[in-house]
PDB file of C-alpha atoms and ligand atoms in Angstrom:
ATOM      1  CA  MET A  19      37.124  57.560 156.262  1.00 40.00           C
ATOM      2  CA  SER A  20      34.287  55.616 154.474  1.00 42.00           C
ATOM      3  CA  THR A  21      32.321  52.682 155.229  1.00 43.00           C
ATOM      4  CA  SER A  22      30.623  50.309 153.392  1.00 46.00           C
ATOM      5  CA  PHE A  23      28.072  48.286 154.539  1.00 48.00           C
ATOM      6  CA  TYR A  24      27.794  44.191 153.038  1.00 48.00           C
ATOM      7  CA  PRO A  25      25.522  42.192 154.984  1.00 49.00           C
ATOM      8  CA  ILE A  26      26.841  40.029 157.744  1.00 48.00           C
ATOM      9  CA  LEU A  27      27.054  36.329 156.992  1.00 50.00           C
ATOM     10  CA  THR A  28      27.275  32.487 158.655  1.00 50.00           C
ATOM     11  CA  PHE A  29      28.586  29.180 156.962  1.00 50.00           C
ATOM     12  CA  GLU A  30      27.769  25.954 157.752  1.00 50.00           C
ATOM     13  CA  ASP A  31      28.515  22.193 156.212  1.00 47.00           C
ATOM     14  CA  GLY A  32      30.232  23.618 153.362  1.00 50.00           C
ATOM     15  CA  LYS A  33      26.452  25.730 152.198  1.00 57.00           C
ATOM     16  CA  LEU A  34      26.108  29.800 152.404  1.00 65.00           C
ATOM     17  CA  SER A  35      23.637  30.839 155.606  1.00 63.00           C
ATOM     18  CA  PRO A  36      22.998  34.197 155.157  1.00 60.00           C
ATOM     19  CA  SER A  37      21.122  35.376 157.530  1.00 58.00           C
ATOM     20  CA  MET A  38      20.205  39.396 156.437  1.00 57.00           C
ATOM     21  CA  GLY A  39      20.492  38.252 153.033  1.00 71.00           C
ATOM     22  CA  TYR A  40      22.374  38.281 149.933  1.00 81.00           C
ATOM     23  CA  LEU A  41      22.982  41.684 147.673  1.00 86.00           C
ATOM     24  CA  PHE A  42      21.712  41.133 144.654  1.00 91.00           C
ATOM     25  CA  LYS A  43      19.527  43.460 142.040  1.00 92.00           C
ATOM     26  CA  ARG A  44      18.548  41.527 138.759  1.00 91.00           C
ATOM     27  CA  GLN A  45      18.769  45.009 137.101  1.00 93.00           C
ATOM     28  CA  TRP A  46      22.985  44.342 137.337  1.00 95.00           C
ATOM     29  CA  LEU A  47      21.947  41.686 134.578  1.00 96.00           C
ATOM     30  CA  ASP A  48      21.989  41.842 130.806  1.00 95.00           C
ATOM     31  CA  PRO A  49      20.482  40.078 127.880  1.00 93.00           C
ATOM     32  CA  CYS A  50      21.428  36.139 127.726  1.00 94.00           C
ATOM     33  CA  GLU A  51      24.435  36.421 131.399  1.00 96.00           C
ATOM     34  CA  SER A  52      26.415  33.514 131.665  1.00 97.00           C
ATOM     35  CA  VAL A  53      25.971  31.954 134.874  1.00 97.00           C
ATOM     36  CA  VAL A  54      29.075  32.796 135.073  1.00 98.00           C
ATOM     37  CA  SER A  55      29.352  36.635 135.103  1.00 98.00           C
ATOM     38  CA  ILE A  56      25.978  35.662 137.446  1.00 98.00           C
ATOM     39  CA  LEU A  57      27.717  34.223 140.038  1.00 98.00           C
ATOM     40  CA  TRP A  58      30.556  36.777 139.749  1.00 97.00           C
ATOM     41  CA  LYS A  59      28.475  39.001 140.649  1.00 97.00           C
ATOM     42  CA  PHE A  60      27.309  37.696 143.490  1.00 96.00           C
ATOM     43  CA  ALA A  61      30.569  36.960 144.742  1.00 95.00           C
ATOM     44  CA  GLN A  62      31.822  40.462 144.127  1.00 94.00           C
ATOM     45  CA  MET A  63      29.098  42.105 145.475  1.00 93.00           C
ATOM     46  CA  ASN A  64      28.627  40.432 149.008  1.00 92.00           C
ATOM     47  CA  ARG A  65      32.046  39.993 149.236  1.00 91.00           C
ATOM     48  CA  LEU A  66      31.765  36.115 149.651  1.00 93.00           C
ATOM     49  CA  PRO A  67      35.538  34.302 148.011  1.00 95.00           C
ATOM     50  CA  GLY A  68      35.014  31.695 146.139  1.00 96.00           C
ATOM     51  CA  HIS A  69      35.250  28.076 146.979  1.00 95.00           C
ATOM     52  CA  MET A  70      31.757  29.196 148.957  1.00 94.00           C
ATOM     53  CA  VAL A  71      29.608  29.909 146.711  1.00 95.00           C
ATOM     54  CA  VAL A  72      30.711  27.045 144.182  1.00 96.00           C
ATOM     55  CA  ALA A  73      30.323  24.523 147.209  1.00 94.00           C
ATOM     56  CA  HIS A  74      26.239  26.488 147.437  1.00 93.00           C
ATOM     57  CA  VAL A  75      25.467  26.587 144.143  1.00 95.00           C
ATOM     58  CA  ALA A  76      27.045  22.959 143.518  1.00 96.00           C
ATOM     59  CA  LYS A  77      24.202  19.954 142.815  1.00 94.00           C
ATOM     60  CA  ARG A  78      26.464  17.021 145.030  1.00 93.00           C
ATOM     61  CA  GLN A  79      29.711  17.869 147.198  1.00 93.00           C
ATOM     62  CA  ILE A  80      32.136  18.489 145.477  1.00 93.00           C
ATOM     63  CA  ASP A  81      35.516  19.877 145.581  1.00 95.00           C
ATOM     64  CA  PRO A  82      35.301  23.710 144.940  1.00 96.00           C
ATOM     65  CA  TYR A  83      38.643  23.325 143.960  1.00 96.00           C
ATOM     66  CA  GLU A  84      38.176  21.762 141.184  1.00 96.00           C
ATOM     67  CA  GLY A  85      35.265  22.429 139.985  1.00 96.00           C
ATOM     68  CA  PHE A  86      32.188  22.224 138.279  1.00 95.00           C
ATOM     69  CA  ALA A  87      30.704  23.005 134.495  1.00 92.00           C
ATOM     70  CA  ALA A  88      28.423  24.580 134.065  1.00 90.00           C
ATOM     71  CA  THR A  89      25.320  22.766 132.818  1.00 88.00           C
ATOM     72  CA  ALA A  90      21.675  21.845 135.230  1.00 87.00           C
ATOM     73  CA  ALA A  91      22.964  18.458 135.419  1.00 89.00           C
ATOM     74  CA  GLU A  92      25.712  19.739 138.481  1.00 93.00           C
ATOM     75  CA  LEU A  93      24.008  23.219 139.076  1.00 96.00           C
ATOM     76  CA  ASP A  94      21.029  23.018 142.002  1.00 96.00           C
ATOM     77  CA  ILE A  95      18.897  26.165 139.938  1.00 95.00           C
ATOM     78  CA  ARG A  96      16.488  26.040 142.431  1.00 94.00           C
ATOM     79  CA  LEU A  97      19.406  27.522 145.036  1.00 93.00           C
ATOM     80  CA  THR A  98      21.135  29.320 142.838  1.00 94.00           C
ATOM     81  CA  ALA A  99      17.285  30.788 141.294  1.00 94.00           C
ATOM     82  CA  GLY A 100      16.246  31.234 145.308  1.00 91.00           C
ATOM     83  CA  SER A 101      19.241  32.768 146.475  1.00 90.00           C
ATOM     84  CA  LEU A 102      19.853  35.579 144.398  1.00 92.00           C
ATOM     85  CA  GLY A 103      16.150  36.297 143.907  1.00 91.00           C
ATOM     86  CA  LEU A 104      15.640  35.535 140.256  1.00 94.00           C
ATOM     87  CA  THR A 105      13.654  33.188 138.008  1.00 95.00           C
ATOM     88  CA  GLN A 106      14.584  29.613 138.017  1.00 95.00           C
ATOM     89  CA  LYS A 107      14.485  30.548 133.478  1.00 94.00           C
ATOM     90  CA  THR A 108      16.998  32.825 133.716  1.00 94.00           C
ATOM     91  CA  ILE A 109      19.578  30.620 135.596  1.00 95.00           C
ATOM     92  CA  ARG A 110      18.606  27.717 133.110  1.00 93.00           C
ATOM     93  CA  PHE A 111      19.542  30.236 130.102  1.00 91.00           C
ATOM     94  CA  ALA A 112      22.595  31.670 130.777  1.00 94.00           C
ATOM     95  CA  MET A 113      23.828  27.782 130.740  1.00 90.00           C
ATOM     96  CA  GLN A 114      24.387  25.189 128.011  1.00 74.00           C
ATOM     97  CA  GLY A 115      21.392  23.836 127.382  1.00 67.00           C
ATOM     98  CA  PRO A 116      20.598  20.544 125.460  1.00 60.00           C
ATOM     99  CA  LEU A 117      19.127  22.548 122.054  1.00 58.00           C
ATOM    100  CA  LEU A 118      22.933  25.073 122.408  1.00 55.00           C
ATOM    101  CA  ARG A 119      25.206  22.707 122.101  1.00 56.00           C
ATOM    102  CA  ARG A 120      26.833  25.079 118.916  1.00 65.00           C
ATOM    103  CA  GLY A 121      30.253  23.953 119.625  1.00 81.00           C
ATOM    104  CA  TRP A 122      29.881  24.706 122.975  1.00 86.00           C
ATOM    105  CA  CYS A 123      33.448  26.520 123.914  1.00 91.00           C
ATOM    106  CA  SER A 124      34.707  24.389 127.719  1.00 91.00           C
ATOM    107  CA  GLN A 125      38.071  27.598 127.472  1.00 96.00           C
ATOM    108  CA  LEU A 126      35.759  30.741 128.637  1.00 97.00           C
ATOM    109  CA  ARG A 127      36.078  33.152 125.456  1.00 97.00           C
ATOM    110  CA  PHE A 128      35.472  36.419 125.951  1.00 98.00           C
ATOM    111  CA  CYS A 129      34.898  40.386 124.367  1.00 98.00           C
ATOM    112  CA  PRO A 130      37.138  42.836 126.353  1.00 97.00           C
ATOM    113  CA  ARG A 131      34.240  45.623 125.484  1.00 96.00           C
ATOM    114  CA  CYS A 132      32.217  43.384 126.981  1.00 97.00           C
ATOM    115  CA  MET A 133      34.425  42.678 130.382  1.00 97.00           C
ATOM    116  CA  SER A 134      34.431  45.715 130.914  1.00 95.00           C
ATOM    117  CA  ARG A 135      30.808  46.768 131.315  1.00 95.00           C
ATOM    118  CA  GLY A 136      30.866  43.580 133.398  1.00 96.00           C
ATOM    119  CA  TYR A 137      29.044  41.402 131.116  1.00 97.00           C
ATOM    120  CA  HIS A 138      29.898  37.614 129.749  1.00 98.00           C
ATOM    121  CA  SER A 139      27.684  35.802 127.499  1.00 96.00           C
ATOM    122  CA  VAL A 140      26.434  33.443 127.124  1.00 94.00           C
ATOM    123  CA  VAL A 141      26.709  33.838 123.165  1.00 94.00           C
ATOM    124  CA  HIS A 142      30.153  34.194 123.987  1.00 96.00           C
ATOM    125  CA  GLN A 143      31.065  30.647 124.554  1.00 94.00           C
ATOM    126  CA  PHE A 144      29.087  29.320 121.248  1.00 92.00           C
ATOM    127  CA  GLY A 145      32.366  28.177 119.341  1.00 90.00           C
ATOM    128  CA  SER A 146      29.900  28.724 116.154  1.00 89.00           C
ATOM    129  CA  VAL A 147      29.745  32.013 116.579  1.00 93.00           C
ATOM    130  CA  PRO A 148      33.582  34.073 116.442  1.00 94.00           C
ATOM    131  CA  TYR A 149      32.220  37.844 116.914  1.00 97.00           C
ATOM    132  CA  CYS A 150      30.796  39.493 119.619  1.00 98.00           C
ATOM    133  CA  PRO A 151      27.208  40.799 118.332  1.00 97.00           C
ATOM    134  CA  VAL A 152      26.933  43.882 120.071  1.00 97.00           C
ATOM    135  CA  HIS A 153      30.701  45.067 119.385  1.00 96.00           C
ATOM    136  CA  GLY A 154      31.874  43.081 116.288  1.00 97.00           C
ATOM    137  CA  CYS A 155      35.406  42.225 118.104  1.00 94.00           C
ATOM    138  CA  CYS A 156      36.947  39.134 117.912  1.00 97.00           C
ATOM    139  CA  LEU A 157      36.399  36.848 121.278  1.00 98.00           C
ATOM    140  CA  GLU A 158      39.778  35.848 122.534  1.00 98.00           C
ATOM    141  CA  THR A 159      40.480  33.527 125.134  1.00 98.00           C
ATOM    142  CA  LYS A 160      43.947  34.341 126.031  1.00 98.00           C
ATOM    143  CA  CYS A 161      44.200  36.847 128.805  1.00 98.00           C
ATOM    144  CA  ARG A 162      45.705  39.856 127.286  1.00 96.00           C
ATOM    145  CA  SER A 163      48.395  40.258 130.605  1.00 96.00           C
ATOM    146  CA  CYS A 164      50.317  36.761 130.614  1.00 98.00           C
ATOM    147  CA  GLY A 165      48.925  34.417 127.732  1.00 98.00           C
ATOM    148  CA  ALA A 166      46.593  31.970 130.396  1.00 98.00           C
ATOM    149  CA  VAL A 167      43.730  29.985 128.974  1.00 98.00           C
ATOM    150  CA  SER A 168      40.794  29.885 131.722  1.00 97.00           C
ATOM    151  CA  GLU A 169      38.693  26.862 131.892  1.00 95.00           C
ATOM    152  CA  TYR A 170      34.108  28.027 131.624  1.00 96.00           C
ATOM    153  CA  PHE A 171      34.014  26.158 134.652  1.00 95.00           C
ATOM    154  CA  ILE A 172      32.057  26.673 138.162  1.00 97.00           C
ATOM    155  CA  LYS A 173      35.484  26.434 140.726  1.00 97.00           C
ATOM    156  CA  ALA A 174      36.658  28.659 143.155  1.00 97.00           C
ATOM    157  CA  SER A 175      39.529  30.465 141.178  1.00 97.00           C
ATOM    158  CA  VAL A 176      38.026  31.699 138.418  1.00 98.00           C
ATOM    159  CA  LEU A 177      34.891  33.116 140.551  1.00 98.00           C
ATOM    160  CA  ASP A 178      37.748  34.229 142.498  1.00 97.00           C
ATOM    161  CA  ALA A 179      38.667  36.262 139.756  1.00 97.00           C
ATOM    162  CA  PRO A 180      35.235  38.127 138.696  1.00 97.00           C
ATOM    163  CA  PHE A 181      35.806  39.835 135.080  1.00 97.00           C
ATOM    164  CA  ARG A 182      39.672  39.073 135.628  1.00 97.00           C
ATOM    165  CA  CYS A 183      41.808  36.714 134.661  1.00 98.00           C
ATOM    166  CA  PRO A 184      42.581  33.878 137.409  1.00 97.00           C
ATOM    167  CA  ASN A 185      45.844  33.893 136.638  1.00 97.00           C
ATOM    168  CA  CYS A 186      47.331  36.332 136.722  1.00 98.00           C
ATOM    169  CA  ARG A 187      44.697  38.793 137.753  1.00 96.00           C
ATOM    170  CA  ARG A 188      44.445  41.860 135.461  1.00 97.00           C
ATOM    171  CA  ASN A 189      41.579  43.166 133.823  1.00 97.00           C
ATOM    172  CA  TYR A 190      40.519  41.004 130.824  1.00 97.00           C
ATOM    173  CA  GLY A 191      38.306  44.561 129.346  1.00 95.00           C
ATOM    174  CA  ASN A 192      40.555  47.318 129.997  1.00 89.00           C
ATOM    175  CA  LYS A 193      39.513  48.849 133.047  1.00 87.00           C
ATOM    176  CA  SER A 194      37.444  47.516 136.083  1.00 88.00           C
ATOM    177  CA  ALA A 195      34.049  45.446 135.251  1.00 84.00           C
ATOM    178  CA  SER A 196      31.409  48.286 135.797  1.00 86.00           C
ATOM    179  CA  PHE A 197      28.404  46.896 136.162  1.00 92.00           C
ATOM    180  CA  VAL A 198      26.653  48.713 138.943  1.00 92.00           C
ATOM    181  CA  HIS A 199      26.868  51.825 137.057  1.00 89.00           C
ATOM    182  CA  ARG A 200      26.900  50.858 133.136  1.00 91.00           C
ATOM    183  CA  ILE A 201      24.782  52.587 130.720  1.00 89.00           C
ATOM    184  CA  PRO A 202      21.851  50.139 129.064  1.00 90.00           C
ATOM    185  CA  TRP A 203      22.173  48.564 125.814  1.00 91.00           C
ATOM    186  CA  LEU A 204      20.150  49.955 122.907  1.00 94.00           C
ATOM    187  CA  PRO A 205      17.438  48.209 121.971  1.00 96.00           C
ATOM    188  CA  ARG A 206      19.729  47.110 118.302  1.00 96.00           C
ATOM    189  CA  ASP A 207      22.316  45.905 121.044  1.00 96.00           C
ATOM    190  CA  ARG A 208      19.688  43.782 122.868  1.00 95.00           C
ATOM    191  CA  ALA A 209      18.317  41.998 119.992  1.00 96.00           C
ATOM    192  CA  ALA A 210      21.913  41.046 118.497  1.00 96.00           C
ATOM    193  CA  ILE A 211      22.229  39.578 121.556  1.00 95.00           C
ATOM    194  CA  PHE A 212      19.030  37.818 121.187  1.00 93.00           C
ATOM    195  CA  ARG A 213      19.437  36.916 117.680  1.00 93.00           C
ATOM    196  CA  THR A 214      22.505  35.044 118.320  1.00 93.00           C
ATOM    197  CA  PHE A 215      21.047  33.206 120.907  1.00 90.00           C
ATOM    198  CA  ILE A 216      18.305  31.625 118.997  1.00 87.00           C
ATOM    199  CA  GLY A 217      20.529  31.323 117.025  1.00 81.00           C
TER     200      GLY A 217
HETATM  201 ZN1  LIG B  24      30.844  42.798 122.766  1.00 65.19          ZN
HETATM  202 ZN1  LIG B  25      46.140  36.566 132.827  1.00 65.19          ZN
END
């Protein structure tokens, strides 16, 4: 029988309070990864319920089932970066910034091939970008299984379905997201993402 190790967490006042630390590796991330994608990995690898993660990273007290937009006004950047062992810059770049309002899409917009990899990019949310810069496929908003559209929001139902549709729970990609053992991007793929990010 196989067993898995997960850190033991205690919960106080709706905030996460790790007694043994969180499991998170920056190697799991790719360039320009969205904050929703980052929090999906955090929730999944630590087996944390979405509502706890939402309450933890929110700047103020909110209803985690209503959630909030992934902006610096709403998300506690310092605490999120500290909890995940990432720089504040990484978290800031993972969000919609004041200079990145090029047709920002309020619905989750994704590339199915990136989702299979366990990657959702902040550039996928740019309304002015119709195709995935890496794979060239059309960015989509509707789940291929049930047709539902998801909000691009930090909320319990979204974080409870990492790389999956919050409505039917099917994968957005054509297989389960496998970000732990993924093949690194080629330099040209990284360059394509950065070029699109910079605009
Ligand atoms: Zn892609
Ligand atoms: Zn669905």
